[in-house]
Coordinates of C-alpha atoms in Angstrom, one line a residue:
M149 CA 33.9 6.4 -26.0
A150 CA 34.8 3.5 -23.9
T151 CA 32.1 0.6 -22.8
T152 CA 30.1 0.9 -19.7
A153 CA 32.0 -1.9 -17.9
A154 CA 35.8 -1.5 -19.4
P155 CA 37.8 1.7 -19.0
A156 CA 39.2 3.6 -21.8
G157 CA 42.0 2.2 -23.7
A158 CA 41.5 -0.9 -22.1
P159 CA 42.6 -4.1 -24.4
A160 CA 40.2 -6.0 -26.3
A161 CA 38.6 -9.0 -24.2
P162 CA 39.4 -12.2 -25.9
R163 CA 36.9 -13.9 -28.1
V164 CA 35.1 -16.8 -26.7
R165 CA 33.3 -19.4 -28.5
R166 CA 29.5 -19.1 -28.1
S167 CA 28.1 -21.9 -26.5
P168 CA 24.7 -23.8 -28.7
L169 CA 23.8 -24.8 -25.4
W170 CA 24.2 -22.7 -22.2
W171 CA 22.8 -19.9 -23.4
P172 CA 19.6 -21.2 -25.2
A173 CA 19.3 -22.5 -21.7
V174 CA 18.9 -19.1 -20.0
A175 CA 16.6 -17.9 -22.7
V176 CA 14.4 -20.7 -22.3
T177 CA 14.2 -20.3 -18.6
A178 CA 13.6 -16.7 -19.0
A179 CA 10.7 -17.4 -21.4
A180 CA 9.1 -20.1 -19.2
A181 CA 9.3 -17.7 -16.4
V182 CA 7.6 -15.0 -18.5
V183 CA 4.4 -17.1 -19.8
H184 CA 3.9 -18.2 -16.0
T185 CA 3.6 -14.8 -14.9
L186 CA 1.5 -14.0 -17.9
L187 CA -1.0 -16.5 -17.1
T188 CA -1.2 -16.3 -13.3
R189 CA -0.1 -12.8 -12.1
G190 CA -3.5 -11.0 -12.7
L191 CA -3.6 -7.1 -11.6
S192 CA -3.1 -5.2 -8.6
G193 CA -6.0 -3.5 -6.7
D194 CA -4.3 -0.4 -7.6
L195 CA -4.7 -1.1 -11.5
R196 CA -8.2 -2.5 -11.2
Y197 CA -9.4 0.7 -9.6
V198 CA -8.0 2.8 -12.5
L199 CA -9.2 0.3 -15.1
G200 CA -13.0 0.2 -13.2
A201 CA -13.2 4.5 -12.9
L202 CA -12.2 4.4 -16.8
R203 CA -14.5 1.9 -17.7
L204 CA -17.5 2.9 -15.8
G205 CA -16.9 6.5 -16.6
G206 CA -16.8 5.5 -20.2
D207 CA -20.0 4.0 -19.9
A208 CA -21.3 7.4 -18.3
G209 CA -20.1 9.2 -21.3
Y210 CA -17.0 10.3 -20.1
S211 CA -13.6 10.0 -21.9
P212 CA -10.5 9.1 -20.1
S213 CA -9.6 13.0 -20.2
E214 CA -12.8 13.7 -17.8
V215 CA -12.8 10.8 -15.5
F216 CA -11.3 11.1 -12.1
T217 CA -9.1 8.2 -11.3
H218 CA -6.5 9.9 -8.6
R219 CA -4.0 9.6 -11.6
P220 CA -2.7 12.0 -14.3
F221 CA -4.1 12.6 -17.7
F222 CA -1.4 11.0 -19.7
Y223 CA -1.4 8.0 -17.4
R224 CA -5.2 7.3 -17.4
W225 CA -4.8 7.5 -21.3
F226 CA -1.7 5.0 -20.9
V227 CA -4.4 2.5 -19.0
A228 CA -7.4 3.2 -21.5
L229 CA -5.4 2.4 -24.4
L230 CA -4.1 -0.8 -22.9
D231 CA -7.5 -1.6 -21.8
L232 CA -9.1 -1.0 -25.5
P233 CA -8.5 -4.4 -27.2
T234 CA -9.6 -6.3 -24.0
A235 CA -12.8 -8.2 -24.0
G236 CA -14.2 -11.4 -22.3
G237 CA -14.1 -12.3 -18.6
T238 CA -11.8 -10.6 -15.9
A239 CA -9.2 -13.4 -16.1
V240 CA -8.9 -13.0 -19.6
R241 CA -9.1 -9.4 -20.3
E242 CA -6.3 -9.2 -17.5
T243 CA -4.1 -11.4 -19.3
V244 CA -4.5 -9.5 -22.4
I245 CA -3.5 -6.4 -20.6
G246 CA -0.5 -8.3 -19.0
V247 CA 0.5 -9.4 -22.5
E248 CA 0.2 -5.7 -23.7
G249 CA 2.8 -4.5 -21.0
A250 CA 5.0 -7.1 -21.2
L251 CA 5.6 -6.4 -25.2
V252 CA 5.9 -2.7 -24.5
A253 CA 8.7 -3.7 -21.8
A254 CA 10.6 -6.1 -24.4
A255 CA 10.4 -3.1 -27.1
A256 CA 12.2 -1.0 -24.6
A257 CA 14.8 -3.6 -23.5
L258 CA 15.3 -4.4 -27.2
A259 CA 15.8 -0.5 -27.8
L260 CA 18.2 -0.1 -25.0
Y261 CA 20.0 -3.2 -26.4
A262 CA 20.6 -1.7 -29.6
A263 CA 21.6 1.6 -28.2
L264 CA 24.4 -0.4 -26.3
L265 CA 25.7 -1.8 -29.2
R266 CA 25.8 1.5 -31.4
R267 CA 27.8 3.3 -28.7
V268 CA 29.8 5.7 -30.4
T269 CA 33.2 7.5 -29.7
A270 CA 33.5 11.1 -28.2
R271 CA 34.4 12.1 -31.8
E272 CA 30.9 10.7 -33.3
A273 CA 32.9 8.0 -34.9
A274 CA 31.3 4.6 -35.9
V275 CA 31.8 2.0 -33.2
T276 CA 34.8 0.0 -34.2
A277 CA 34.9 -3.7 -34.5
R278 CA 37.0 -4.1 -30.8
E279 CA 34.2 -2.1 -29.0
A280 CA 31.3 -4.0 -30.4
A281 CA 33.0 -7.4 -29.7
V282 CA 33.6 -6.0 -26.0
T283 CA 29.8 -5.0 -25.6
A284 CA 28.1 -7.5 -27.0
R285 CA 27.3 -9.9 -24.2
E286 CA 27.2 -6.7 -21.9
A287 CA 24.8 -5.0 -24.1
A288 CA 22.6 -8.6 -24.2
V289 CA 22.8 -9.2 -20.4
T290 CA 22.0 -5.8 -19.3
A291 CA 19.0 -5.0 -21.5
G292 CA 17.8 -8.8 -20.5
A293 CA 18.0 -8.0 -16.9
T294 CA 16.6 -4.3 -17.4
G295 CA 13.4 -5.8 -19.6
L296 CA 13.0 -8.8 -17.2
A297 CA 12.6 -6.7 -14.0
L298 CA 10.0 -5.0 -15.8
V299 CA 8.1 -7.8 -17.1
L300 CA 8.7 -9.9 -13.8
A301 CA 7.9 -7.1 -11.7
P302 CA 5.6 -8.0 -8.7
R303 CA 2.1 -7.5 -8.9
T304 CA 1.8 -4.4 -7.1
D305 CA 4.8 -2.7 -9.4
F306 CA 3.4 -3.9 -12.8
L307 CA 2.0 -0.9 -14.8
Q308 CA 1.8 1.4 -12.0
P309 CA 2.4 5.0 -13.1
E310 CA 6.2 4.5 -11.3
W311 CA 6.5 1.4 -13.9
A312 CA 5.2 3.0 -16.4
A313 CA 7.9 6.0 -15.8
V314 CA 10.6 3.8 -15.4
L315 CA 9.5 2.1 -19.0
L316 CA 9.9 5.6 -20.5
A317 CA 13.0 6.3 -18.8
V318 CA 14.8 3.5 -20.5
L319 CA 13.4 4.4 -23.8
G320 CA 14.3 7.9 -22.9
V321 CA 18.2 6.6 -22.5
A322 CA 18.2 4.1 -25.5
A323 CA 17.5 7.3 -27.5
A324 CA 19.9 9.3 -26.0
L325 CA 23.0 6.8 -26.5
G326 CA 21.4 5.2 -29.5
V327 CA 21.5 7.9 -32.1
R328 CA 24.2 9.2 -33.9
R329 CA 24.1 13.0 -33.6
P330 CA 23.8 14.4 -30.3
W331 CA 21.3 17.0 -30.5
P332 CA 18.6 14.8 -32.5
A333 CA 19.2 11.9 -29.9
A334 CA 18.3 14.7 -27.2
L335 CA 15.6 15.6 -28.8
L336 CA 14.0 12.0 -29.4
A337 CA 14.6 11.3 -25.9
A338 CA 12.7 14.7 -24.2
L339 CA 9.5 13.0 -25.4
P340 CA 9.4 9.5 -23.2
L341 CA 11.3 11.4 -20.5
G342 CA 8.6 14.2 -20.7
L343 CA 5.8 11.7 -20.6
A344 CA 7.9 9.9 -17.6
V345 CA 7.6 13.1 -15.8
M346 CA 3.6 13.1 -16.7
M347 CA 3.1 9.6 -15.1
K348 CA 2.6 11.0 -11.4
Y349 CA 4.6 14.1 -11.2
S350 CA 6.6 12.4 -8.5
T351 CA 8.0 10.4 -11.5
A352 CA 10.4 13.6 -12.8
S353 CA 12.8 11.8 -10.2
T354 CA 12.6 8.8 -12.6
A355 CA 13.5 11.2 -15.5
A356 CA 16.4 12.8 -13.8
F357 CA 17.7 9.6 -12.8
A358 CA 17.7 8.9 -16.6
V359 CA 19.8 11.5 -17.3
L360 CA 22.1 10.8 -14.6
L361 CA 22.8 7.6 -16.0
V362 CA 23.2 9.3 -19.2
W363 CA 25.5 11.1 -17.6
L364 CA 27.6 8.2 -16.7
A365 CA 28.0 7.5 -20.4
D366 CA 28.6 10.7 -22.1
R367 CA 28.4 14.2 -20.3
G368 CA 27.7 16.2 -23.4
R369 CA 24.4 14.2 -24.3
A370 CA 23.2 14.4 -20.9
L371 CA 23.2 18.2 -20.5
R372 CA 22.0 17.9 -24.1
V373 CA 18.8 15.7 -22.8
A374 CA 18.3 17.8 -19.5
L375 CA 18.2 20.9 -21.9
A376 CA 15.4 19.3 -23.9
V377 CA 13.5 17.4 -21.0
V378 CA 12.5 20.3 -19.1
P379 CA 10.2 22.1 -22.1
S380 CA 9.0 18.8 -23.2
A381 CA 7.4 18.1 -19.3
A382 CA 6.2 21.4 -19.4
V383 CA 4.5 21.0 -22.9
L384 CA 3.1 17.8 -22.3
F385 CA 1.6 19.0 -19.0
G386 CA 0.3 22.5 -20.5
L387 CA -1.4 19.7 -23.2
S388 CA -2.8 18.0 -20.6
V389 CA -4.4 21.1 -18.7
L390 CA -5.7 22.1 -22.0
L391 CA -7.2 18.6 -23.2
G392 CA -9.2 17.7 -19.8
S393 CA -11.2 20.6 -18.5
H394 CA -10.7 19.4 -14.5
E395 CA -6.7 18.7 -15.1
W396 CA -5.6 21.9 -13.4
Q397 CA -8.3 21.0 -10.4
W398 CA -7.4 17.8 -9.9
T399 CA -3.5 18.6 -9.9
E400 CA -4.4 21.2 -7.3
D401 CA -6.5 18.6 -5.3
M402 CA -5.3 15.5 -5.3
P403 CA -2.2 16.3 -3.2
R404 CA -4.6 17.6 -0.4
I405 CA -6.3 14.4 -0.4
N406 CA -3.3 12.2 1.3
Q407 CA -3.2 12.1 5.0
S408 CA 0.2 10.6 4.9
A409 CA 2.2 13.2 2.9
L410 CA 5.1 14.9 4.2
G411 CA 3.5 18.2 3.9
R412 CA 0.5 17.4 6.5
T413 CA 2.5 15.2 9.1
G414 CA 5.7 17.3 9.3
P415 CA 9.3 16.0 9.3
R416 CA 9.7 13.4 12.2
P417 CA 13.4 12.1 11.5
G418 CA 13.4 9.1 13.7
E419 CA 10.4 8.0 12.4
I420 CA 11.6 8.4 8.8
L421 CA 15.1 6.4 9.5
A422 CA 13.1 3.6 10.8
H423 CA 10.6 3.5 8.3
S424 CA 13.3 3.7 5.7
V425 CA 14.9 0.9 7.5
S426 CA 11.7 -1.4 7.2
F427 CA 10.6 0.0 4.1
L428 CA 13.9 -0.8 2.3
A429 CA 13.7 -4.5 3.5
D430 CA 10.2 -5.2 2.4
R431 CA 11.0 -3.6 -0.9
A432 CA 13.8 -6.3 -0.9
L433 CA 11.2 -9.5 -0.2
L434 CA 9.2 -8.2 -3.0
S435 CA 12.1 -7.6 -5.3
P436 CA 15.2 -9.5 -4.3
V437 CA 17.5 -8.0 -7.0
L438 CA 17.7 -4.8 -4.8
L439 CA 20.0 -6.9 -2.5
L440 CA 22.5 -7.1 -4.8
L441 CA 23.0 -3.5 -5.8
P442 CA 25.8 -2.7 -3.5
G443 CA 27.7 -5.7 -4.8
A444 CA 27.0 -4.9 -8.2
L445 CA 28.0 -1.4 -8.0
L446 CA 31.2 -2.9 -6.0
L447 CA 32.1 -4.9 -9.5
L448 CA 31.2 -2.4 -11.7
A449 CA 33.9 0.0 -10.0
R450 CA 36.8 -2.9 -10.0
T451 CA 37.0 -1.8 -13.9
R452 CA 37.5 2.0 -13.6
G453 CA 39.6 4.7 -12.7
R454 CA 39.6 6.3 -9.4
A455 CA 38.0 9.6 -10.8
R456 CA 35.5 7.5 -12.8
R457 CA 34.8 5.1 -9.8
L458 CA 33.8 8.1 -7.5
E459 CA 31.7 9.5 -10.2
L460 CA 29.6 6.1 -10.4
L461 CA 29.2 5.8 -6.7
A462 CA 28.0 9.4 -6.5
V463 CA 25.3 8.8 -9.2
A464 CA 24.5 5.7 -7.4
A465 CA 24.2 7.8 -4.2
L466 CA 21.9 10.3 -5.7
V467 CA 19.5 7.6 -7.5
G468 CA 19.4 5.6 -4.2
A469 CA 18.5 8.8 -2.0
G470 CA 16.4 10.6 -4.6
S471 CA 14.3 7.4 -4.7
L472 CA 13.9 7.0 -1.0
A473 CA 13.2 11.0 -0.9
V474 CA 9.9 10.3 -3.3
V475 CA 8.9 7.6 -0.7
I476 CA 9.3 9.7 2.3
V477 CA 7.6 12.9 0.7
Q478 CA 4.6 10.9 -0.4
G479 CA 4.5 9.3 3.3
N480 CA 2.4 6.2 2.3
W481 CA 5.4 3.7 2.2
F482 CA 4.2 2.2 -0.8
P483 CA 6.4 -0.6 -2.1
Y484 CA 5.7 0.6 -5.7
H485 CA 6.9 4.0 -5.1
A486 CA 10.5 2.8 -5.2
V487 CA 10.3 0.7 -8.4
Q488 CA 12.7 2.5 -10.1
L489 CA 15.1 1.6 -7.7
T490 CA 14.6 -1.9 -8.1
V491 CA 15.1 -1.7 -11.9
A492 CA 18.3 0.4 -11.5
A493 CA 19.3 -2.6 -9.5
A494 CA 19.2 -5.3 -12.3
T495 CA 20.4 -3.0 -14.7
A496 CA 23.8 -2.6 -12.6
W497 CA 23.6 -6.2 -11.9
G498 CA 23.4 -6.7 -15.8
L499 CA 26.4 -4.6 -16.1
A500 CA 28.6 -6.3 -13.4
V501 CA 28.1 -9.4 -14.5
G502 CA 28.0 -9.0 -18.3
G503 CA 31.1 -7.5 -18.8
T504 CA 34.1 -9.4 -20.9
T505 CA 37.1 -7.6 -19.1
G506 CA 37.2 -10.2 -16.4
P507 CA 36.1 -13.6 -15.1
P508 CA 32.5 -13.9 -14.3
P509 CA 31.6 -13.1 -10.6
W510 CA 30.4 -16.8 -9.7
R511 CA 30.1 -16.4 -6.1
F512 CA 28.1 -13.2 -6.4
G513 CA 26.1 -15.5 -8.9
A514 CA 25.8 -17.9 -6.2
V515 CA 24.2 -15.3 -3.9
S516 CA 21.9 -13.9 -6.6
L517 CA 20.4 -17.7 -7.0
A518 CA 20.2 -17.7 -3.1
C519 CA 18.2 -14.0 -3.6
G520 CA 15.9 -15.9 -6.3
A521 CA 14.9 -18.1 -3.5
L522 CA 14.1 -15.8 -0.8
P523 CA 10.7 -14.7 -1.7
V524 CA 9.7 -18.8 -1.8
L525 CA 11.3 -19.4 1.2
Y526 CA 10.9 -16.3 3.7
P527 CA 7.3 -16.4 4.1
H528 CA 7.7 -20.0 5.8
A529 CA 10.2 -18.6 8.2
P530 CA 9.5 -18.6 11.6
G531 CA 8.2 -15.3 13.1
G532 CA 11.4 -14.4 14.5
L533 CA 13.3 -14.6 11.6
Q534 CA 10.8 -12.4 9.7
R535 CA 12.5 -9.0 10.2
P536 CA 14.4 -6.5 8.1
A537 CA 17.5 -7.6 10.0
T538 CA 17.3 -11.0 8.3
V539 CA 17.0 -9.2 4.8
W540 CA 19.6 -6.6 5.5
A541 CA 22.1 -9.9 6.3
L542 CA 21.4 -11.5 3.0
G543 CA 22.3 -7.9 1.3
L544 CA 25.6 -8.0 3.5
L545 CA 26.5 -11.3 2.2
A546 CA 25.9 -10.3 -1.3
L547 CA 28.6 -7.3 -0.9
L548 CA 30.7 -10.0 0.4
A549 CA 30.5 -12.3 -2.4
A550 CA 31.1 -9.4 -4.8
A551 CA 34.2 -8.2 -2.5
A552 CA 35.6 -11.8 -2.7
D553 CA 34.7 -12.0 -6.6
V554 CA 36.7 -8.7 -7.2
R555 CA 39.8 -10.1 -5.5
R556 CA 40.3 -12.7 -8.3
R557 CA 42.8 -13.0 -10.7
R558 CA 41.4 -11.6 -14.0
R559 CA 41.4 -14.4 -16.9
P560 CA 39.3 -15.4 -19.8
A561 CA 35.5 -15.9 -19.0
P562 CA 34.4 -19.4 -19.8
V563 CA 31.2 -19.3 -21.3
R564 CA 29.6 -22.1 -19.2
T565 CA 30.3 -20.2 -16.2
A566 CA 29.0 -16.8 -17.5
A567 CA 25.5 -18.3 -18.9
L568 CA 25.0 -20.3 -15.2
V569 CA 25.6 -16.7 -13.4
T570 CA 23.3 -15.2 -16.0
L571 CA 21.0 -17.8 -15.2
A572 CA 21.2 -17.3 -11.4
G573 CA 20.1 -13.6 -12.2
V574 CA 16.9 -15.0 -14.1
V575 CA 16.2 -17.0 -11.4
C576 CA 16.3 -13.9 -8.7
L577 CA 14.3 -11.6 -11.0
A578 CA 11.6 -14.3 -11.4
G579 CA 11.2 -14.7 -7.5
P580 CA 8.5 -12.3 -6.6
V581 CA 6.0 -14.1 -9.3
W582 CA 5.9 -17.4 -7.9
P583 CA 2.4 -18.3 -5.7
G584 CA 4.2 -18.6 -2.5
S585 CA 6.0 -15.1 -2.7
P586 CA 5.0 -12.2 -0.8
H587 CA 2.4 -10.1 -2.5
L588 CA 2.4 -7.5 0.7
V589 CA 5.4 -7.3 3.2
Q590 CA 5.1 -4.8 6.2
H591 CA 8.3 -4.4 8.7
G592 CA 9.8 -7.4 7.6
R593 CA 6.7 -9.6 8.0
V594 CA 4.5 -11.4 4.9
T595 CA 1.1 -10.4 5.4
A596 CA -0.1 -12.0 2.1
T597 CA 1.5 -14.2 -0.7
N598 CA 0.4 -14.5 -4.1
A599 CA -1.6 -17.5 -3.7
A600 CA -3.8 -15.5 -1.0
F601 CA -4.2 -12.6 -3.2
L602 CA -5.8 -14.8 -6.1
R603 CA -7.8 -16.7 -3.6
D604 CA -9.2 -13.0 -2.3
T605 CA -9.7 -12.2 -5.6
A606 CA -12.1 -15.0 -6.4
R607 CA -13.9 -14.0 -2.9
E608 CA -14.0 -10.6 -4.6
E609 CA -15.8 -11.6 -7.6
A610 CA -18.4 -14.1 -5.8
E611 CA -19.3 -11.0 -3.4
A612 CA -19.6 -8.8 -6.6
A613 CA -21.8 -11.4 -8.3
R614 CA -24.0 -11.1 -5.3
L615 CA -24.2 -7.5 -5.9
R616 CA -24.8 -7.3 -9.1
A617 CA -27.6 -9.9 -9.2
R618 CA -29.7 -7.3 -7.0
I619 CA -29.3 -4.4 -9.7
P620 CA -30.9 -4.8 -13.0
A621 CA -28.6 -5.1 -16.0
G622 CA -27.3 -1.7 -17.5
A623 CA -28.9 0.5 -14.3
P624 CA -26.4 3.3 -13.3
V625 CA -25.0 2.9 -9.8
L626 CA -23.4 5.4 -7.4
Y627 CA -20.5 3.7 -5.8
L628 CA -19.8 4.5 -2.1
A629 CA -17.2 1.7 -2.3
F630 CA -13.4 0.5 -2.7
G631 CA -12.1 0.3 -6.3
D632 CA -11.9 -3.4 -6.5
T633 CA -16.0 -3.7 -6.0
A634 CA -16.3 -1.3 -8.7
Y635 CA -14.6 -3.2 -11.0
H636 CA -16.0 -6.5 -10.3
V637 CA -19.5 -5.4 -10.3
D638 CA -19.0 -3.4 -13.3
R639 CA -22.4 -1.6 -13.3
P640 CA -22.3 1.7 -15.4
A641 CA -21.9 5.1 -13.2
R642 CA -23.3 8.5 -13.9
C643 CA -20.8 10.9 -13.1
R644 CA -17.3 11.7 -13.7
Y645 CA -16.5 10.6 -10.2
P646 CA -17.0 7.0 -10.6
I647 CA -15.4 5.8 -7.1
A648 CA -16.2 8.6 -4.4
T649 CA -12.6 9.0 -3.4
F650 CA -12.7 12.5 -2.7
L651 CA -16.0 11.7 -0.6
Q652 CA -14.4 8.9 1.3
R653 CA -11.1 10.7 2.5
S654 CA -13.5 13.3 4.4
R655 CA -13.5 10.7 6.8
F656 CA -9.8 11.3 7.8
L657 CA -9.3 15.0 6.7
P658 CA -12.4 17.3 7.3
D659 CA -10.7 19.9 4.9
V660 CA -11.2 17.9 2.0
A661 CA -14.8 18.9 2.2
G662 CA -13.9 22.6 1.1
L663 CA -12.3 21.4 -2.2
P664 CA -14.0 21.8 -5.6
S665 CA -13.4 18.4 -6.5
F666 CA -15.4 17.5 -3.4
A667 CA -18.2 19.7 -4.0
E668 CA -18.5 18.2 -7.6
N669 CA -18.0 14.6 -6.1
A670 CA -21.0 15.3 -3.7
D671 CA -23.1 16.5 -6.5
C672 CA -23.4 12.8 -7.8
V673 CA -25.3 12.1 -4.6
D674 CA -28.3 14.2 -5.0
H675 CA -28.1 15.8 -8.5
D676 CA -29.7 13.4 -11.0
P677 CA -28.4 10.4 -8.5
A678 CA -28.2 6.9 -9.9
P679 CA -31.1 4.5 -9.1
Y680 CA -28.7 2.4 -6.9
A681 CA -25.8 3.0 -4.7
I682 CA -23.5 0.2 -3.3
L683 CA -22.3 1.2 0.1
D684 CA -19.1 -0.3 1.4
R685 CA -19.5 0.2 5.6
A686 CA -15.8 -0.7 6.1
W687 CA -14.3 1.4 3.4
F688 CA -17.1 4.5 3.4
R689 CA -17.8 4.8 7.1
L690 CA -21.1 7.2 6.8
A691 CA -20.7 7.8 10.6
H692 CA -17.2 9.6 9.9
V693 CA -17.8 11.3 6.9
D694 CA -18.6 15.1 6.3
P695 CA -21.5 15.4 8.5
G696 CA -23.5 17.2 5.4
L697 CA -22.7 14.4 3.2
R698 CA -24.1 11.9 5.5
A699 CA -27.4 13.7 5.6
R700 CA -27.2 13.7 1.8
V701 CA -26.5 10.0 1.2
R702 CA -29.3 9.0 4.0
A703 CA -31.8 11.6 2.6
T704 CA -31.2 10.2 -1.1
Y705 CA -30.7 6.5 -0.7
A706 CA -32.4 3.9 1.4
C707 CA -29.6 1.2 2.4
P708 CA -30.3 -2.4 4.3
P709 CA -29.3 -2.2 7.8
P710 CA -25.9 -2.9 9.1
S711 CA -24.5 -6.5 9.4
K712 CA -21.1 -7.7 10.3
D713 CA -21.5 -10.8 7.5
T714 CA -22.4 -8.2 4.6
P715 CA -20.6 -5.1 5.3
T716 CA -21.3 -4.2 1.5
V717 CA -25.0 -3.8 0.4
V718 CA -27.3 -2.6 -2.3
C719 CA -28.9 0.9 -1.5
T720 CA -32.1 1.8 -3.4
R721 CA -32.9 6.1 -4.1
R722 CA -35.8 6.8 -2.1

């Protein structure tokens, strides 16, 4: 089989002398960015919600199989296993979890690297020396870019179900392409791809994208993988239902508590188009490598025949449209819902600049460097420039730079120039992790930076210490509060719903009160209730939740009067 970046039958690229200085400079820069990230990033509020629920539910005697966290069975166990070896304060525990996530991402990248080096011919012959020489740098840059995209992911992406699904998809692709015999390769790939589906169910799209990428390399293997993944996912779902007594119930009830889902709001083409344009710009501000995707595809297409070029663009269009469709259907427009698109962009960038059949695209590399500076500079831009059009303009510049590189005459690739272009990519991938980079973006405007997030975390910890001081050590608590509060207060819960998600949703969706999970969650209020409750009046507004629930809370707990200065209070059982 031909290599990924070179057409079949292409002459071998001239061997180039490895420099003892330039490539280590790339590795040192990447390592420094990774160390900085692991020491300073912390975890997002969504991860804290899951960890808090699992820890507090565990204190109540429930395993991850039986604790509700608004996440499926296998993802709960994934997070629980990451949390298992942690100890100490919040900062230490989050750093340990971050290191574990980085290690599994590095393992996936190494597996992909090994698979790309072991590419086989259509007759399943061993990789020839000529093919290995062509693919060595390509494999390293591609796998490195993929791994760094996972490790240096924005905080809002890191360790989310979508991130975990991409990690598993990378392992699935590595298994599908790296094992010599096709059917064993397909069966081995079916497990991680089946688990990718189980991370959130909507992540089935990520597994499908992985099969499409395998299709570009080997159609026969892709068909075998597709045939193996479907029963694998079905068996895994069956196991989750058998091992978790409430898993089927939660699978039915969870989609019904999302007030923004397309099934509730109905399709509104105008709004969807406007949201999509804004969402992709916001997503690119958090992960600027996304701006390089069209240019990377153009550079990849230059080395292919017409049929293969059309096939590449068709697969890219399916991945892009499918990623956006998943976001639209869920309706929340959360950036992490499209993390698979940003990692695909990093992989395409690695393939485009790592190919050894032409000169390094230095113009494209220069724009990659500019994209890496975008997250740091953009929050300081005047308000008039903080809009999606500005971001789209930079994406167009990247595409024009790639087009200019495509027109260049082919000649051997100097090692120094190739290393500099790769270094620019490392800077681009590291853009999201600096203190001044955006943490949250909405409609092109930065609403919070990483530094602001860390300051907010310090305030939350101080507020949690105030609340914790009012509760005896080890006393059970009913949390009518946001997930971050439960995470930082860290007093044990008494039921399988440590955070009252179902109860709070009745504030927006009255029909939620008719769900079985709502009834179980409400039982935590008045059937053997905890001696203390924490009420966050900004998140859990008693005046707006289900009237029956409101009466039960007031009958069970005595809470301090409302105050603007202290919206979160400790209530005592009557």
